Amino acid sequence: MNFEHAEITEQVAQTARDFARQRIMPYVMEWDEAQEFPLQVFKEMGELGLMGVLVPEQYGGAGLSYFEYVAIISEIAKVCGSIGLSLAAHNSLCTGHILAFGNEEQKRKYLPKLATAEWLGAWGLTEANTGSDAGNMGTTATRDGDFWVLNGTKNWITHGRSGDIAVVIARTGEPRSKNNATAFIVERGEQGFTGGKKENKLGMRASETAEMIFDNCRIPDSNRLGEVGDGFKQAMKVLDGGRISIAALSLGIAKGAFEAAVKYSKERQQFDQPIANFQGISFKLADMATEIAAAELLTNQAADLKNRGQKMTREAAMAKYYASEVAVRVATDAVQIFGGYGYTKDFPVEKFYRDSKLCTIGEGTSEIQKIVIAREEIGKQR
């Protein structure tokens, strides 16, 4: 495996880096404090091609690889995890689902609007009582001639209120039965489709997380993605790619916290010398750098397999699991290095600390990743 980045990867990373510094960094804490979702920023990223990174050019996207995608998410997350999270959810979940499982008519209708951020995407699988237990979801879709009637509520949905379009997985069979879910495209404005409660979160506060409510929402059968009953299978494949997104998001948060800690440790004087000179601090920095490097290798390994169209369920789960836990550890140590200042909102590490925790929960908890990894390993031994 050769993870040496091509020139295009570096160019795209620089574009994302410059945008983050100019259009995101000055407003990070303002958005965080107000829990403001800065929609205009995503429109601007759409103009740069960052909202359709993986979408082929024929559908209005940038047509780039997962290496570029990882670089973009990481660079944005180094400045603001919230913006990185929303960028990832739009690209890999809603857009990614239609790209992977939509028919030609659906791709031509929806992907150009998503790739340019004319429309913002949402993706609905999770419910209040069915997070990891998605096979027991309560949201149902009942066939009525050439239409489907959706009823239920999806929770913890990125862009649940602001998304112009959502891919929704609803139950079309009996609870816990095999192949009991189907995926649908639902446009905002459809009667019976509304946004619900917006969550008041610990971190990622500038990324909108809200309910999506369906009350006798009628959608045409032409908005069904794939075959009836394939929804959960589709979702699991989408989440494989989504886990690379969260690994990249975690990587960016870890790098942002690490760089802030290194800078501070070289500037902060105690006992007439920079605290970076003390073994207690330097060993922390060494551990942080090593774990970030390992997380990056795991993430690139999964991205490489994805680029080549090979199975990467195990590798994506490993990358997501390890990188998210590294983000938490690195952010925690960064706060410790800053001392009392790290506990204040005057310095960036407290936000990295708050944002990092979501990475161990969203798109499959660390515990779920361990289950996935174990199953893959045990399966190989048969």
mmCIF file of N, CA and C in Angstrom, residues 23-42 45 51 76 79-89 120 157-162 198-210 249 253 345 350-351 354-355 358:
data_model
loop_
_atom_site.group_PDB
_atom_site.id
_atom_site.type_symbol
_atom_site.label_atom_id
_atom_site.label_comp_id
_atom_site.label_asym_id
_atom_site.label_seq_id
_atom_site.Cartn_x
_atom_site.Cartn_y
_atom_site.Cartn_z
ATOM 1 N N ARG A 23 -12.601 31.697 6.560
ATOM 2 C CA ARG A 23 -14.045 31.799 6.672
ATOM 3 C C ARG A 23 -14.647 31.089 7.886
ATOM 4 N N ILE A 24 -13.836 30.298 8.580
ATOM 5 C CA ILE A 24 -14.358 29.567 9.734
ATOM 6 C C ILE A 24 -13.702 30.004 11.036
ATOM 7 N N MET A 25 -12.386 30.053 11.065
ATOM 8 C CA MET A 25 -11.654 30.342 12.300
ATOM 9 C C MET A 25 -12.117 31.605 13.027
ATOM 10 N N PRO A 26 -12.371 32.725 12.324
ATOM 11 C CA PRO A 26 -12.772 33.943 13.051
ATOM 12 C C PRO A 26 -14.109 33.828 13.794
ATOM 13 N N TYR A 27 -14.923 32.830 13.433
ATOM 14 C CA TYR A 27 -16.280 32.762 13.967
ATOM 15 C C TYR A 27 -16.552 31.508 14.802
ATOM 16 N N VAL A 28 -15.531 30.705 15.027
ATOM 17 C CA VAL A 28 -15.714 29.403 15.676
ATOM 18 C C VAL A 28 -16.447 29.519 17.009
ATOM 19 N N MET A 29 -15.966 30.365 17.891
ATOM 20 C CA MET A 29 -16.566 30.451 19.217
ATOM 21 C C MET A 29 -17.910 31.174 19.200
ATOM 22 N N GLU A 30 -18.071 32.091 18.279
ATOM 23 C CA GLU A 30 -19.364 32.787 18.141
ATOM 24 C C GLU A 30 -20.447 31.780 17.761
ATOM 25 N N TRP A 31 -20.167 30.942 16.791
ATOM 26 C CA TRP A 31 -21.136 29.925 16.373
ATOM 27 C C TRP A 31 -21.364 28.902 17.486
ATOM 28 N N ASP A 32 -20.292 28.523 18.159
ATOM 29 C CA ASP A 32 -20.389 27.515 19.211
ATOM 30 C C ASP A 32 -21.263 28.014 20.366
ATOM 31 N N GLU A 33 -21.019 29.230 20.808
ATOM 32 C CA GLU A 33 -21.773 29.788 21.931
ATOM 33 C C GLU A 33 -23.252 29.935 21.598
ATOM 34 N N ALA A 34 -23.535 30.353 20.372
ATOM 35 C CA ALA A 34 -24.924 30.604 19.970
ATOM 36 C C ALA A 34 -25.602 29.359 19.398
ATOM 37 N N GLN A 35 -24.852 28.274 19.249
ATOM 38 C CA GLN A 35 -25.342 27.069 18.562
ATOM 39 C C GLN A 35 -25.906 27.437 17.189
ATOM 40 N N GLU A 36 -25.189 28.315 16.524
ATOM 41 C CA GLU A 36 -25.619 28.790 15.209
ATOM 42 C C GLU A 36 -25.106 27.858 14.115
ATOM 43 N N PHE A 37 -25.994 27.412 13.268
ATOM 44 C CA PHE A 37 -25.608 26.608 12.117
ATOM 45 C C PHE A 37 -25.393 27.539 10.927
ATOM 46 N N PRO A 38 -24.131 27.765 10.513
ATOM 47 C CA PRO A 38 -23.824 28.777 9.495
ATOM 48 C C PRO A 38 -24.028 28.246 8.074
ATOM 49 N N LEU A 39 -25.251 28.206 7.641
ATOM 50 C CA LEU A 39 -25.590 27.621 6.350
ATOM 51 C C LEU A 39 -24.818 28.253 5.199
ATOM 52 N N GLN A 40 -24.590 29.560 5.265
ATOM 53 C CA GLN A 40 -23.905 30.251 4.174
ATOM 54 C C GLN A 40 -22.501 29.710 3.938
ATOM 55 N N VAL A 41 -21.852 29.264 5.011
ATOM 56 C CA VAL A 41 -20.508 28.703 4.880
ATOM 57 C C VAL A 41 -20.535 27.455 4.008
ATOM 58 N N PHE A 42 -21.583 26.662 4.143
ATOM 59 C CA PHE A 42 -21.688 25.438 3.347
ATOM 60 C C PHE A 42 -22.002 25.763 1.886
ATOM 61 N N MET A 45 -18.675 26.549 0.530
ATOM 62 C CA MET A 45 -17.890 25.339 0.304
ATOM 63 C C MET A 45 -18.397 24.590 -0.924
ATOM 64 N N MET A 51 -18.544 20.152 -1.247
ATOM 65 C CA MET A 51 -19.787 19.504 -0.822
ATOM 66 C C MET A 51 -20.171 18.331 -1.726
ATOM 67 N N ILE A 76 -10.616 20.893 7.727
ATOM 68 C CA ILE A 76 -11.720 21.680 8.282
ATOM 69 C C ILE A 76 -11.856 21.411 9.779
ATOM 70 N N VAL A 79 -9.814 23.131 12.515
ATOM 71 C CA VAL A 79 -10.269 24.458 12.915
ATOM 72 C C VAL A 79 -11.598 24.384 13.653
ATOM 73 N N CYS A 80 -12.533 23.571 13.131
ATOM 74 C CA CYS A 80 -13.844 23.458 13.783
ATOM 75 C C CYS A 80 -14.455 22.085 13.523
ATOM 76 N N GLY A 81 -14.597 21.296 14.563
ATOM 77 C CA GLY A 81 -15.194 19.982 14.428
ATOM 78 C C GLY A 81 -16.629 20.030 13.952
ATOM 79 N N SER A 82 -17.370 21.051 14.358
ATOM 80 C CA SER A 82 -18.778 21.166 13.964
ATOM 81 C C SER A 82 -18.938 21.257 12.459
ATOM 82 N N ILE A 83 -18.139 22.115 11.843
ATOM 83 C CA ILE A 83 -18.235 22.289 10.391
ATOM 84 C C ILE A 83 -17.755 21.019 9.698
ATOM 85 N N GLY A 84 -16.709 20.401 10.250
ATOM 86 C CA GLY A 84 -16.232 19.141 9.693
ATOM 87 C C GLY A 84 -17.281 18.054 9.758
ATOM 88 N N LEU A 85 -18.026 17.993 10.859
ATOM 89 C CA LEU A 85 -19.066 16.984 11.034
ATOM 90 C C LEU A 85 -20.178 17.170 10.006
ATOM 91 N N SER A 86 -20.663 18.382 9.847
ATOM 92 C CA SER A 86 -21.735 18.629 8.886
ATOM 93 C C SER A 86 -21.275 18.370 7.460
ATOM 94 N N LEU A 87 -20.047 18.744 7.166
ATOM 95 C CA LEU A 87 -19.479 18.493 5.840
ATOM 96 C C LEU A 87 -19.426 16.999 5.564
ATOM 97 N N ALA A 88 -19.008 16.229 6.573
ATOM 98 C CA ALA A 88 -18.915 14.778 6.426
ATOM 99 C C ALA A 88 -20.285 14.144 6.253
ATOM 100 N N ALA A 89 -21.250 14.565 7.059
ATOM 101 C CA ALA A 89 -22.593 13.981 6.992
ATOM 102 C C ALA A 89 -23.240 14.233 5.640
ATOM 103 N N LEU A 120 -28.966 21.047 0.870
ATOM 104 C CA LEU A 120 -28.223 20.432 1.968
ATOM 105 C C LEU A 120 -28.863 19.083 2.280
ATOM 106 N N ILE A 157 -30.405 13.659 14.074
ATOM 107 C CA ILE A 157 -30.148 13.764 12.641
ATOM 108 C C ILE A 157 -29.417 15.067 12.327
ATOM 109 N N THR A 158 -28.244 14.947 11.742
ATOM 110 C CA THR A 158 -27.512 16.128 11.290
ATOM 111 C C THR A 158 -28.296 16.774 10.154
ATOM 112 N N HIS A 159 -28.633 18.052 10.329
ATOM 113 C CA HIS A 159 -29.431 18.853 9.391
ATOM 114 C C HIS A 159 -30.893 18.416 9.382
ATOM 115 N N GLY A 160 -31.371 17.914 10.541
ATOM 116 C CA GLY A 160 -32.754 17.471 10.644
ATOM 117 C C GLY A 160 -33.771 18.557 10.351
ATOM 118 N N ARG A 161 -33.398 19.797 10.635
ATOM 119 C CA ARG A 161 -34.292 20.917 10.338
ATOM 120 C C ARG A 161 -33.931 21.609 9.024
ATOM 121 N N SER A 162 -32.642 21.789 8.787
ATOM 122 C CA SER A 162 -32.195 22.622 7.670
ATOM 123 C C SER A 162 -31.995 21.859 6.370
ATOM 124 N N LYS A 198 -34.471 20.543 18.297
ATOM 125 C CA LYS A 198 -33.043 20.693 18.069
ATOM 126 C C LYS A 198 -32.313 20.404 19.373
ATOM 127 N N GLU A 199 -31.291 19.546 19.321
ATOM 128 C CA GLU A 199 -30.595 19.131 20.531
ATOM 129 C C GLU A 199 -29.646 20.219 21.042
ATOM 130 N N ASN A 200 -29.586 20.339 22.372
ATOM 131 C CA ASN A 200 -28.660 21.256 23.045
ATOM 132 C C ASN A 200 -27.459 20.427 23.497
ATOM 133 N N LYS A 201 -26.353 20.514 22.766
ATOM 134 C CA LYS A 201 -25.280 19.539 22.888
ATOM 135 C C LYS A 201 -24.070 20.053 23.656
ATOM 136 N N LEU A 202 -23.299 19.093 24.149
ATOM 137 C CA LEU A 202 -22.029 19.378 24.810
ATOM 138 C C LEU A 202 -21.034 19.972 23.827
ATOM 139 N N GLY A 203 -20.874 19.330 22.695
ATOM 140 C CA GLY A 203 -19.935 19.779 21.672
ATOM 141 C C GLY A 203 -20.584 19.747 20.306
ATOM 142 N N MET A 204 -19.801 20.024 19.276
ATOM 143 C CA MET A 204 -20.303 20.087 17.897
ATOM 144 C C MET A 204 -21.545 20.977 17.825
ATOM 145 N N ARG A 205 -21.510 22.074 18.533
ATOM 146 C CA ARG A 205 -22.712 22.880 18.734
ATOM 147 C C ARG A 205 -23.112 23.702 17.506
ATOM 148 N N ALA A 206 -22.197 23.904 16.578
ATOM 149 C CA ALA A 206 -22.547 24.637 15.364
ATOM 150 C C ALA A 206 -22.998 23.714 14.242
ATOM 151 N N SER A 207 -23.038 22.412 14.527
ATOM 152 C CA SER A 207 -23.597 21.444 13.589
ATOM 153 C C SER A 207 -25.003 21.107 14.063
ATOM 154 N N GLU A 208 -25.972 21.366 13.218
ATOM 155 C CA GLU A 208 -27.366 21.182 13.620
ATOM 156 C C GLU A 208 -27.705 19.703 13.797
ATOM 157 N N THR A 209 -28.250 19.366 14.951
ATOM 158 C CA THR A 209 -28.718 18.011 15.238
ATOM 159 C C THR A 209 -30.158 18.109 15.707
ATOM 160 N N ALA A 210 -31.077 17.464 14.992
ATOM 161 C CA ALA A 210 -32.494 17.642 15.296
ATOM 162 C C ALA A 210 -33.306 16.426 14.882
ATOM 163 N N LEU A 249 -12.550 13.064 10.606
ATOM 164 C CA LEU A 249 -12.986 14.122 11.524
ATOM 165 C C LEU A 249 -12.203 14.044 12.829
ATOM 166 N N ILE A 253 -9.532 16.831 14.513
ATOM 167 C CA ILE A 253 -9.670 17.352 15.878
ATOM 168 C C ILE A 253 -8.402 17.066 16.678
ATOM 169 N N LYS A 345 -12.593 29.227 27.739
ATOM 170 C CA LYS A 345 -12.965 29.360 26.330
ATOM 171 C C LYS A 345 -12.084 30.376 25.596
ATOM 172 N N GLU A 350 -10.340 23.570 24.826
ATOM 173 C CA GLU A 350 -11.550 23.136 25.515
ATOM 174 C C GLU A 350 -12.641 22.759 24.512
ATOM 175 N N LYS A 351 -12.653 23.419 23.365
ATOM 176 C CA LYS A 351 -13.634 23.070 22.334
ATOM 177 C C LYS A 351 -13.254 21.759 21.650
ATOM 178 N N ARG A 354 -14.460 19.101 23.968
ATOM 179 C CA ARG A 354 -15.901 18.860 23.921
ATOM 180 C C ARG A 354 -16.322 18.192 22.617
ATOM 181 N N ASP A 355 -15.746 18.638 21.510
ATOM 182 C CA ASP A 355 -16.130 18.105 20.207
ATOM 183 C C ASP A 355 -15.698 16.650 20.023
ATOM 184 N N LEU A 358 -18.036 13.225 20.660
ATOM 185 C CA LEU A 358 -19.051 12.767 19.723
ATOM 186 C C LEU A 358 -18.487 11.734 18.751
#
